[in-house]
Amino acid sequence: MSKMGYDYVCLGNHEFDDGPAGLAPFLVAMREANVTVVNTNANFSNEPLLRNISLPTSVKLNISGTQVGIVGAVLPETRVLSMPGLVEFDDDLESIKKEALKLDEEGVKIIIAITHSGYPRDLEIVEQVPQIDLLVGGHTNTFLYHGDGYPQENTKEGDYPTLVNRSDSSLGLVVQDYWFGKFLGFLQVSFDKDGKVVNWTGNPILLNSSVKEDEGMLDIISCYKDNVTRAFEEVIGYSKVLLEQADNICRLRECNLGNLIADSYFAYYADMESRDPDHWSNVNGALLNGGAIRAPIPQMGIRVTYNVNMTAGCRVVSLQVLCRRCKVPLYEDVEDDKTYRIATIDYVTRGGDGYKKATNATSGGPADYTVLVDYIKKMSPVKAALEGRITVLNGTERVTIPGDTVTNPSLLQNATLSARILSYYTELQKYSQNIFHRLSRLV
């Protein structure tokens, strides 16, 4: 990141995906690279692996005689979206407001916020904290642009920058980061002598072939490029149907790509030779977390019906799983006094995405992407369909409820599914924000 010219950054929820043990060396490396991580709302004091790492709650710069302050915050939902251990998260808006007021009292004229809270929340922050002049945000990968001329495959969701007119007549600007390094943000802002925004210009720059590649960066990535290129060029199969991945589909209801991935997990264990001849499968079903493909609960071998209008703890209407001790596979109601065997990924068993951390652990399973690749090779051409695995009652398909989501493990608890979670801690491989997990089993 230092080679890319970053000076100041904030934390994001994915920085915690490897837990405190993974975040600690990253923060040390950032410090050694002279990239300052500004942390206004994450409290490390109760986490043994992080408590000795000090991050500034804000930074003050003197630019041509003008005091400029920088604050940085991560969304508090990181506590359930990732695996932060004992790190505590204060409200992002209130933390920024408190730090901005302190900077203002110290004579700072211009304040810039760096956040990983998402575009809607960023607009709230700038509206309610008049000391913030400019906010650079991320998390929702929102594409903003001024005017026309942007790639047709992108959908413009607002102006770049988005203007926030506040009740005190001041003006705040909001811009957003995008994903995969497709664009380079470019914004020039002019301020008056009192530090108020008076003028601005700029737009995201598309980093296509017209932009000359940096020789130094090419040298850095050369050791990875050959392996990645070979992997991308390998054809493992093809699909005769569109595999849906859009947020407005997979975040809100069952989608066929989620079904395909869950099917691959289930098939891996079901195809194994069973020690008990009365068991046709080693597992009853498979599920994965919402963040795996941005879907609520993709699953195989599980049928769930829930009523999102009911209160938390009462939303599951019915829950069925495939029988294991049977000659002909069929779905049966979950019973309170039975233990069921479920295949999932270790990210879930280690407490990711709001699931409770496993109390028992054991090894098991290969990396999930290898299972999916093998399954696609075997099943090509893929014809994944919607099969009614997730049923929503009362005429709504929205699964996100204020204060709770159906990705919460209470879904299983509501149905009194007894399960002991066995997980396998694995090395996580990352490339282009993809995280590969190993399969685990709920037993």
Tab-separated table of C-alpha atoms in Angstrom:
chain	number	residue	atom	x	y	z
A	1	MET	CA	0.000	0.000	0.000
A	2	SER	CA	2.923	2.327	0.574
A	3	LYS	CA	4.010	1.731	-3.024
A	4	MET	CA	0.518	2.762	-4.150
A	5	GLY	CA	0.891	6.089	-2.381
A	6	TYR	CA	-1.447	5.641	0.575
A	7	ASP	CA	-0.685	8.007	3.461
A	8	TYR	CA	-3.725	7.551	5.719
A	9	VAL	CA	-6.290	4.738	5.889
A	10	CYS	CA	-8.976	3.453	8.245
A	11	LEU	CA	-9.787	-0.088	9.284
A	12	GLY	CA	-12.411	-2.133	7.425
A	13	ASN	CA	-14.346	-5.186	8.572
A	14	HIS	CA	-12.254	-7.508	6.394
A	15	GLU	CA	-9.103	-6.507	8.271
A	16	PHE	CA	-10.527	-8.662	11.076
A	17	ASP	CA	-11.295	-11.748	8.962
A	18	ASP	CA	-8.193	-13.551	10.245
A	19	GLY	CA	-8.928	-12.474	13.796
A	20	PRO	CA	-6.623	-10.402	16.009
A	21	ALA	CA	-3.767	-12.789	15.215
A	22	GLY	CA	-4.006	-11.808	11.565
A	23	LEU	CA	-4.590	-8.102	12.143
A	24	ALA	CA	-1.633	-7.537	14.485
A	25	PRO	CA	1.168	-8.222	11.950
A	26	PHE	CA	-0.717	-6.217	9.322
A	27	LEU	CA	-0.787	-3.161	11.576
A	28	VAL	CA	2.907	-3.565	12.366
A	29	ALA	CA	3.696	-3.794	8.648
A	30	MET	CA	1.613	-0.684	7.943
A	31	ARG	CA	3.528	1.249	10.575
A	32	GLU	CA	6.857	0.098	9.139
A	33	ALA	CA	5.665	1.198	5.678
A	34	ASN	CA	4.739	4.658	7.031
A	35	VAL	CA	1.049	4.202	6.230
A	36	THR	CA	-0.944	5.625	9.141
A	37	VAL	CA	-4.053	3.700	10.226
A	38	VAL	CA	-6.455	6.192	11.832
A	39	ASN	CA	-8.751	4.507	14.332
A	40	THR	CA	-11.443	6.633	15.943
A	41	ASN	CA	-13.900	3.980	17.147
A	42	ALA	CA	-12.274	0.534	17.618
A	43	ASN	CA	-11.101	-0.216	21.166
A	44	PHE	CA	-8.224	-2.720	21.394
A	45	SER	CA	-7.728	-2.534	25.175
A	46	ASN	CA	-9.428	-5.864	26.005
A	47	GLU	CA	-7.810	-7.848	23.181
A	48	PRO	CA	-4.431	-9.307	24.310
A	49	LEU	CA	-3.036	-9.579	20.779
A	50	LEU	CA	-3.778	-5.936	19.947
A	51	ARG	CA	-3.744	-3.958	23.191
A	52	ASN	CA	-0.073	-3.021	22.786
A	53	ILE	CA	-0.601	-1.638	19.284
A	54	SER	CA	-1.357	2.062	19.416
A	55	LEU	CA	-3.333	3.709	16.611
A	56	PRO	CA	-4.116	7.437	16.535
A	57	THR	CA	-7.755	8.462	16.957
A	58	SER	CA	-6.999	11.407	14.683
A	59	VAL	CA	-4.104	13.058	12.883
A	60	LYS	CA	-3.294	16.768	12.576
A	61	LEU	CA	-1.380	18.167	9.612
A	62	ASN	CA	-0.109	21.658	8.881
A	63	ILE	CA	-0.529	22.330	5.176
A	64	SER	CA	0.687	25.762	4.095
A	65	GLY	CA	-0.171	27.157	7.497
A	66	THR	CA	-3.649	25.592	7.667
A	67	GLN	CA	-4.466	22.928	10.259
A	68	VAL	CA	-6.025	19.830	8.661
A	69	GLY	CA	-7.413	16.947	10.712
A	70	ILE	CA	-8.059	13.343	9.689
A	71	VAL	CA	-10.360	10.906	11.501
A	72	GLY	CA	-11.129	7.295	10.593
A	73	ALA	CA	-13.835	4.801	11.585
A	74	VAL	CA	-15.064	1.295	10.778
A	75	LEU	CA	-18.693	0.153	10.940
A	76	PRO	CA	-19.605	-1.191	14.416
A	77	GLU	CA	-21.282	-4.208	12.788
A	78	THR	CA	-17.757	-5.556	12.290
A	79	ARG	CA	-18.344	-7.296	15.614
A	80	VAL	CA	-20.680	-9.729	13.806
A	81	LEU	CA	-19.514	-9.416	10.202
A	82	SER	CA	-16.018	-10.612	10.988
A	83	MET	CA	-13.947	-12.104	13.818
A	84	PRO	CA	-12.527	-9.241	15.892
A	85	GLY	CA	-11.985	-11.231	19.068
A	86	LEU	CA	-12.337	-8.965	22.101
A	87	VAL	CA	-12.108	-5.724	20.133
A	88	GLU	CA	-14.996	-3.391	20.971
A	89	PHE	CA	-16.548	-0.966	18.489
A	90	ASP	CA	-18.114	2.343	19.442
A	91	ASP	CA	-20.738	4.015	17.270
A	92	ASP	CA	-18.987	5.412	14.201
A	93	LEU	CA	-21.023	8.613	13.966
A	94	GLU	CA	-20.745	9.486	17.655
A	95	SER	CA	-17.021	8.684	17.732
A	96	ILE	CA	-16.341	10.884	14.710
A	97	LYS	CA	-18.462	13.684	16.181
A	98	LYS	CA	-16.533	13.560	19.462
A	99	GLU	CA	-13.130	13.584	17.752
A	100	ALA	CA	-14.162	16.288	15.273
A	101	LEU	CA	-15.310	18.568	18.096
A	102	LYS	CA	-11.973	18.060	19.840
A	103	LEU	CA	-10.068	18.943	16.663
A	104	ASP	CA	-12.280	21.976	16.125
A	105	GLU	CA	-11.543	23.212	19.644
A	106	GLU	CA	-7.832	22.808	18.907
A	107	GLY	CA	-8.116	25.173	15.963
A	108	VAL	CA	-8.238	22.647	13.140
A	109	LYS	CA	-9.900	24.355	10.159
A	110	ILE	CA	-10.423	21.428	7.782
A	111	ILE	CA	-11.445	17.900	8.824
A	112	ILE	CA	-11.425	14.875	6.520
A	113	ALA	CA	-13.068	11.593	7.542
A	114	ILE	CA	-12.008	8.194	6.198
A	115	THR	CA	-14.655	5.565	6.886
A	116	HIS	CA	-15.665	2.001	6.177
A	117	SER	CA	-19.327	2.443	7.065
A	118	GLY	CA	-21.161	2.432	3.726
A	119	TYR	CA	-22.626	5.208	1.588
A	120	PRO	CA	-25.976	5.694	3.415
A	121	ARG	CA	-24.242	5.892	6.782
A	122	ASP	CA	-21.580	8.239	5.389
A	123	LEU	CA	-24.299	10.673	4.324
A	124	GLU	CA	-25.694	10.587	7.866
A	125	ILE	CA	-22.260	11.214	9.365
A	126	VAL	CA	-21.569	14.253	7.198
A	127	GLU	CA	-25.068	15.626	7.768
A	128	GLN	CA	-24.857	15.316	11.551
A	129	VAL	CA	-21.213	16.293	12.035
A	130	PRO	CA	-20.871	19.792	10.509
A	131	GLN	CA	-17.162	19.881	11.332
A	132	ILE	CA	-16.530	17.269	8.604
A	133	ASP	CA	-15.697	18.928	5.283
A	134	LEU	CA	-14.937	15.830	3.225
A	135	LEU	CA	-15.622	12.145	3.779
A	136	VAL	CA	-13.950	9.363	1.792
A	137	GLY	CA	-15.894	6.165	2.414
A	138	GLY	CA	-16.033	2.503	1.529
A	139	HIS	CA	-17.789	-0.804	2.338
A	140	THR	CA	-20.793	-0.572	-0.023
A	141	ASN	CA	-18.624	-0.180	-3.158
A	142	THR	CA	-20.944	2.596	-4.319
A	143	PHE	CA	-20.218	4.039	-7.754
A	144	LEU	CA	-20.454	7.844	-7.845
A	145	TYR	CA	-19.833	9.976	-10.928
A	146	HIS	CA	-20.370	13.552	-12.072
A	147	GLY	CA	-21.949	13.758	-15.514
A	148	ASP	CA	-21.709	11.074	-18.181
A	149	GLY	CA	-18.805	9.181	-19.715
A	150	TYR	CA	-18.530	6.326	-17.230
A	151	PRO	CA	-18.422	2.617	-18.246
A	152	GLN	CA	-21.806	1.211	-19.259
A	153	GLU	CA	-21.430	-1.771	-16.947
A	154	ASN	CA	-21.413	0.573	-13.949
A	155	THR	CA	-24.622	1.952	-12.473
A	156	LYS	CA	-24.284	5.475	-11.150
A	157	GLU	CA	-25.775	5.763	-7.661
A	158	GLY	CA	-25.041	9.426	-7.025
A	159	ASP	CA	-22.899	12.426	-7.888
A	160	TYR	CA	-19.137	12.571	-7.356
A	161	PRO	CA	-18.840	14.179	-4.934
A	162	THR	CA	-22.251	13.930	-3.275
A	163	LEU	CA	-23.159	17.280	-1.710
A	164	VAL	CA	-24.611	17.364	1.804
A	165	ASN	CA	-26.247	20.700	2.695
A	166	ARG	CA	-26.486	20.995	6.459
A	167	SER	CA	-28.849	22.890	8.731
A	168	ASP	CA	-26.111	25.380	9.688
A	169	SER	CA	-25.726	26.311	5.983
A	170	SER	CA	-22.356	24.554	5.751
A	171	LEU	CA	-21.535	22.092	2.984
A	172	GLY	CA	-19.949	18.651	3.228
A	173	LEU	CA	-18.679	16.420	0.417
A	174	VAL	CA	-18.886	12.620	0.219
A	175	VAL	CA	-16.972	10.379	-2.189
A	176	GLN	CA	-16.756	6.592	-2.224
A	177	ASP	CA	-14.150	3.962	-2.908
A	178	TYR	CA	-14.957	1.225	-5.433
A	179	TRP	CA	-13.774	-2.377	-5.560
A	180	PHE	CA	-10.944	-4.277	-7.241
A	181	GLY	CA	-8.990	-1.112	-8.068
A	182	LYS	CA	-11.099	-0.398	-11.140
A	183	PHE	CA	-11.088	3.361	-10.535
A	184	LEU	CA	-8.709	5.870	-9.002
A	185	GLY	CA	-10.542	8.562	-7.092
A	186	PHE	CA	-9.600	12.106	-8.104
A	187	LEU	CA	-10.977	15.124	-6.265
A	188	GLN	CA	-9.674	18.675	-5.900
A	189	VAL	CA	-11.329	20.835	-3.234
A	190	SER	CA	-10.863	24.551	-2.521
A	191	PHE	CA	-11.491	26.047	0.923
A	192	ASP	CA	-11.885	29.620	2.113
A	193	LYS	CA	-9.833	31.138	4.936
A	194	ASP	CA	-12.251	29.698	7.508
A	195	GLY	CA	-11.863	26.166	6.156
A	196	LYS	CA	-15.246	26.064	4.429
A	197	VAL	CA	-15.697	24.214	1.126
A	198	VAL	CA	-16.111	26.694	-1.734
A	199	ASN	CA	-15.245	24.768	-4.902
A	200	TRP	CA	-14.472	21.272	-6.152
A	201	THR	CA	-13.752	19.289	-9.291
A	202	GLY	CA	-12.943	15.705	-10.165
A	203	ASN	CA	-14.238	12.267	-11.066
A	204	PRO	CA	-13.135	8.648	-10.709
A	205	ILE	CA	-10.455	7.735	-13.260
A	206	LEU	CA	-11.007	4.414	-15.031
A	207	LEU	CA	-7.788	2.410	-14.775
A	208	ASN	CA	-7.967	0.775	-18.196
A	209	SER	CA	-5.266	0.144	-20.795
A	210	SER	CA	-4.962	3.870	-21.519
A	211	VAL	CA	-3.262	4.331	-18.140
A	212	LYS	CA	0.430	3.490	-18.240
A	213	GLU	CA	1.385	0.669	-15.904
A	214	ASP	CA	3.819	1.411	-13.106
A	215	GLU	CA	7.071	-0.493	-13.613
A	216	GLY	CA	7.814	-0.679	-9.899
A	217	MET	CA	4.428	-2.186	-9.120
A	218	LEU	CA	4.764	-4.649	-11.992
A	219	ASP	CA	7.995	-5.885	-10.425
A	220	ILE	CA	6.250	-6.370	-7.076
A	221	ILE	CA	3.397	-8.458	-8.507
A	222	SER	CA	5.491	-10.406	-11.014
A	223	CYS	CA	6.072	-13.277	-8.577
A	224	TYR	CA	2.291	-13.815	-8.339
A	225	LYS	CA	1.229	-13.035	-11.882
A	226	ASP	CA	2.133	-16.313	-13.601
A	227	ASN	CA	0.312	-18.498	-11.080
A	228	VAL	CA	-2.758	-16.275	-11.059
A	229	THR	CA	-2.855	-16.069	-14.855
A	230	ARG	CA	-2.705	-19.853	-15.168
A	231	ALA	CA	-5.505	-20.250	-12.637
A	232	PHE	CA	-7.732	-17.729	-14.409
A	233	GLU	CA	-7.167	-19.349	-17.800
A	234	GLU	CA	-8.106	-22.877	-16.680
A	235	VAL	CA	-11.602	-23.829	-17.856
A	236	ILE	CA	-13.238	-26.070	-15.260
A	237	GLY	CA	-16.707	-26.209	-16.798
A	238	TYR	CA	-19.532	-24.037	-18.006
A	239	SER	CA	-23.063	-23.118	-17.046
A	240	LYS	CA	-26.198	-23.237	-19.177
A	241	VAL	CA	-27.947	-20.840	-16.804
A	242	LEU	CA	-27.141	-17.454	-15.320
A	243	LEU	CA	-25.625	-17.919	-11.866
A	244	GLU	CA	-27.090	-14.999	-9.926
A	245	GLN	CA	-24.828	-13.074	-7.580
A	246	ALA	CA	-26.297	-9.559	-7.505
A	247	ASP	CA	-26.710	-8.092	-4.027
A	248	ASN	CA	-30.380	-7.296	-4.601
A	249	ILE	CA	-31.007	-10.994	-5.267
A	250	CYS	CA	-28.666	-13.081	-3.133
A	251	ARG	CA	-28.755	-10.797	-0.099
A	252	LEU	CA	-32.519	-10.990	0.105
A	253	ARG	CA	-33.563	-14.490	-0.905
A	254	GLU	CA	-32.474	-17.852	-2.235
A	255	CYS	CA	-30.269	-17.693	-5.338
A	256	ASN	CA	-28.985	-20.441	-7.594
A	257	LEU	CA	-25.288	-19.645	-7.120
A	258	GLY	CA	-25.713	-20.102	-3.378
A	259	ASN	CA	-27.433	-23.419	-4.047
A	260	LEU	CA	-24.577	-24.528	-6.302
A	261	ILE	CA	-21.890	-23.785	-3.714
A	262	ALA	CA	-23.832	-25.442	-0.888
A	263	ASP	CA	-24.470	-28.477	-3.113
A	264	SER	CA	-20.728	-28.858	-3.669
A	265	TYR	CA	-20.078	-28.897	0.079
A	266	PHE	CA	-22.820	-31.442	0.666
A	267	ALA	CA	-21.656	-33.679	-2.193
A	268	TYR	CA	-18.092	-33.794	-0.844
A	269	TYR	CA	-19.193	-35.462	2.399
A	270	ALA	CA	-22.132	-37.388	0.952
A	271	ASP	CA	-19.838	-39.055	-1.606
A	272	MET	CA	-17.495	-40.330	1.101
A	273	GLU	CA	-17.794	-43.958	2.152
A	274	SER	CA	-19.862	-44.116	5.342
A	275	ARG	CA	-18.685	-46.240	8.273
A	276	ASP	CA	-22.298	-47.068	9.084
A	277	PRO	CA	-23.983	-49.018	6.260
A	278	ASP	CA	-27.340	-47.605	7.358
A	279	HIS	CA	-26.124	-44.069	6.627
A	280	TRP	CA	-26.313	-43.108	2.969
A	281	SER	CA	-24.583	-39.782	3.703
A	282	ASN	CA	-22.020	-38.503	6.198
A	283	VAL	CA	-23.919	-35.227	6.657
A	284	ASN	CA	-27.537	-34.128	6.842
A	285	GLY	CA	-26.999	-30.869	5.011
A	286	ALA	CA	-24.717	-27.953	4.212
A	287	LEU	CA	-24.869	-24.217	4.764
A	288	LEU	CA	-22.551	-21.241	4.363
A	289	ASN	CA	-22.489	-17.737	5.740
A	290	GLY	CA	-24.061	-14.758	3.997
A	291	GLY	CA	-20.737	-13.127	3.169
A	292	ALA	CA	-19.513	-16.144	1.227
A	293	ILE	CA	-21.444	-15.022	-1.855
A	294	ARG	CA	-23.535	-12.201	-0.410
A	295	ALA	CA	-26.497	-14.520	0.139
A	296	PRO	CA	-28.481	-14.977	3.374
A	297	ILE	CA	-28.199	-18.742	4.010
A	298	PRO	CA	-27.407	-20.791	0.904
A	299	GLN	CA	-27.994	-24.382	1.898
A	300	MET	CA	-28.220	-27.972	0.722
A	301	GLY	CA	-30.132	-30.648	2.557
A	302	ILE	CA	-31.957	-28.012	4.611
A	303	ARG	CA	-35.425	-26.549	4.115
A	304	VAL	CA	-36.397	-23.552	6.230
A	305	THR	CA	-39.581	-21.498	6.366
A	306	TYR	CA	-39.590	-18.310	8.395
A	307	ASN	CA	-41.861	-15.376	9.074
A	308	VAL	CA	-39.848	-12.164	9.094
A	309	ASN	CA	-42.691	-10.218	10.711
A	310	MET	CA	-42.444	-12.209	13.937
A	311	THR	CA	-40.225	-11.162	16.826
A	312	ALA	CA	-36.661	-12.435	17.209
A	313	GLY	CA	-36.703	-15.983	18.563
A	314	CYS	CA	-40.036	-16.817	16.931
A	315	ARG	CA	-39.374	-16.410	13.203
A	316	VAL	CA	-38.653	-19.999	12.183
A	317	VAL	CA	-41.906	-21.717	11.243
A	318	SER	CA	-40.418	-25.019	10.117
A	319	LEU	CA	-36.980	-26.563	9.659
A	320	GLN	CA	-36.259	-29.815	7.867
A	321	VAL	CA	-33.039	-31.650	7.045
A	322	LEU	CA	-32.216	-34.688	4.947
A	323	CYS	CA	-32.163	-37.936	6.854
A	324	ARG	CA	-28.844	-39.825	7.024
A	325	ARG	CA	-29.906	-43.124	8.548
A	326	CYS	CA	-32.292	-44.023	5.746
A	327	LYS	CA	-32.221	-45.996	2.497
A	328	VAL	CA	-34.088	-43.362	0.514
A	329	PRO	CA	-33.102	-39.728	1.223
A	330	LEU	CA	-36.040	-37.638	2.375
A	331	TYR	CA	-36.602	-34.481	4.392
A	332	GLU	CA	-37.626	-34.855	8.015
A	333	ASP	CA	-38.530	-32.336	10.700
A	334	VAL	CA	-35.742	-31.369	13.061
A	335	GLU	CA	-36.259	-32.925	16.507
A	336	ASP	CA	-35.076	-31.399	19.773
A	337	ASP	CA	-33.266	-34.453	21.094
A	338	LYS	CA	-31.348	-35.382	17.946
A	339	THR	CA	-27.888	-34.335	16.803
A	340	TYR	CA	-27.455	-33.432	13.140
A	341	ARG	CA	-24.330	-33.365	11.039
A	342	ILE	CA	-23.926	-30.228	8.890
A	343	ALA	CA	-21.087	-29.289	6.530
A	344	THR	CA	-20.014	-25.661	6.593
A	345	ILE	CA	-16.869	-23.523	6.425
A	346	ASP	CA	-14.497	-22.816	9.268
A	347	TYR	CA	-15.190	-19.089	9.010
A	348	VAL	CA	-18.664	-19.804	10.365
A	349	THR	CA	-17.473	-22.161	13.105
A	350	ARG	CA	-14.894	-19.608	14.266
A	351	GLY	CA	-17.573	-16.984	14.841
A	352	GLY	CA	-17.710	-15.129	11.528
A	353	ASP	CA	-20.828	-13.303	10.287
A	354	GLY	CA	-22.462	-13.293	13.697
A	355	TYR	CA	-22.415	-17.032	14.373
A	356	LYS	CA	-21.382	-18.135	17.836
A	357	LYS	CA	-17.850	-19.473	18.040
A	358	ALA	CA	-17.527	-23.250	18.281
A	359	THR	CA	-16.962	-24.711	21.742
A	360	ASN	CA	-15.498	-27.940	20.334
A	361	ALA	CA	-13.116	-28.184	17.389
A	362	THR	CA	-11.629	-30.868	15.190
A	363	SER	CA	-9.973	-30.976	11.792
A	364	GLY	CA	-11.759	-31.783	8.578
A	365	GLY	CA	-12.161	-30.895	4.959
A	366	PRO	CA	-10.243	-29.342	2.087
A	367	ALA	CA	-10.293	-25.707	0.953
A	368	ASP	CA	-13.802	-24.787	-0.174
A	369	TYR	CA	-12.760	-23.508	-3.582
A	370	THR	CA	-11.214	-26.895	-4.473
A	371	VAL	CA	-14.479	-28.618	-3.561
A	372	LEU	CA	-16.447	-26.196	-5.741
A	373	VAL	CA	-14.034	-26.591	-8.665
A	374	ASP	CA	-14.240	-30.398	-8.502
A	375	TYR	CA	-18.028	-30.259	-8.271
A	376	ILE	CA	-18.344	-27.985	-11.313
A	377	LYS	CA	-16.038	-30.271	-13.292
A	378	LYS	CA	-18.260	-33.212	-12.406
A	379	MET	CA	-21.586	-31.449	-12.991
A	380	SER	CA	-20.745	-29.343	-16.071
A	381	PRO	CA	-22.817	-28.050	-17.764
A	382	VAL	CA	-24.189	-26.473	-14.598
A	383	LYS	CA	-27.963	-26.035	-14.441
A	384	ALA	CA	-28.407	-24.758	-10.883
A	385	ALA	CA	-32.005	-23.791	-10.124
A	386	LEU	CA	-34.109	-22.311	-7.354
A	387	GLU	CA	-35.620	-25.115	-5.290
A	388	GLY	CA	-37.570	-23.515	-2.477
A	389	ARG	CA	-34.833	-24.016	0.092
A	390	ILE	CA	-35.703	-20.707	1.749
A	391	THR	CA	-39.388	-19.812	2.107
A	392	VAL	CA	-40.509	-16.404	3.372
A	393	LEU	CA	-44.032	-15.877	4.672
A	394	ASN	CA	-46.285	-12.796	4.827
A	395	GLY	CA	-45.509	-11.507	1.358
A	396	THR	CA	-41.983	-10.249	1.956
A	397	GLU	CA	-38.652	-11.598	0.839
A	398	ARG	CA	-36.552	-9.178	2.831
A	399	VAL	CA	-34.377	-11.064	5.306
A	400	THR	CA	-32.673	-8.134	7.004
A	401	ILE	CA	-34.635	-7.077	10.080
A	402	PRO	CA	-33.731	-4.054	12.250
A	403	GLY	CA	-31.604	-5.399	15.071
A	404	ASP	CA	-31.402	-8.929	13.710
A	405	THR	CA	-30.865	-10.942	10.521
A	406	VAL	CA	-31.708	-14.471	9.545
A	407	THR	CA	-28.010	-15.177	9.098
A	408	ASN	CA	-27.862	-15.083	12.891
A	409	PRO	CA	-27.417	-18.513	14.475
A	410	SER	CA	-30.626	-17.938	16.424
A	411	LEU	CA	-32.330	-19.313	13.304
A	412	LEU	CA	-30.991	-22.728	14.235
A	413	GLN	CA	-31.530	-22.165	17.938
A	414	ASN	CA	-35.178	-21.242	17.367
A	415	ALA	CA	-35.713	-24.634	15.796
A	416	THR	CA	-33.889	-26.233	18.737
A	417	LEU	CA	-31.363	-27.900	16.508
A	418	SER	CA	-28.804	-29.567	18.755
A	419	ALA	CA	-25.395	-29.332	17.220
A	420	ARG	CA	-21.826	-29.482	18.333
A	421	ILE	CA	-19.647	-27.464	16.010
A	422	LEU	CA	-16.399	-29.020	14.851
A	423	SER	CA	-14.097	-26.655	13.028
A	424	TYR	CA	-10.770	-26.715	11.311
A	425	TYR	CA	-8.492	-23.704	11.613
A	426	THR	CA	-6.874	-23.221	8.253
A	427	GLU	CA	-4.551	-20.922	6.417
A	428	LEU	CA	-6.629	-18.355	4.541
A	429	GLN	CA	-5.487	-17.605	1.040
A	430	LYS	CA	-6.305	-14.144	-0.297
A	431	TYR	CA	-6.298	-12.706	-3.780
A	432	SER	CA	-8.408	-9.830	-5.060
A	433	GLN	CA	-10.415	-9.852	-1.816
A	434	ASN	CA	-11.335	-13.532	-2.233
A	435	ILE	CA	-10.982	-15.597	0.947
A	436	PHE	CA	-10.826	-19.362	0.681
A	437	HIS	CA	-11.930	-21.364	3.680
A	438	ARG	CA	-11.788	-25.011	4.573
A	439	LEU	CA	-14.899	-27.059	5.064
A	440	SER	CA	-15.883	-28.002	8.577
A	441	ARG	CA	-18.608	-30.132	10.047
A	442	LEU	CA	-21.317	-29.441	12.587
A	443	VAL	CA	-21.723	-32.636	14.511
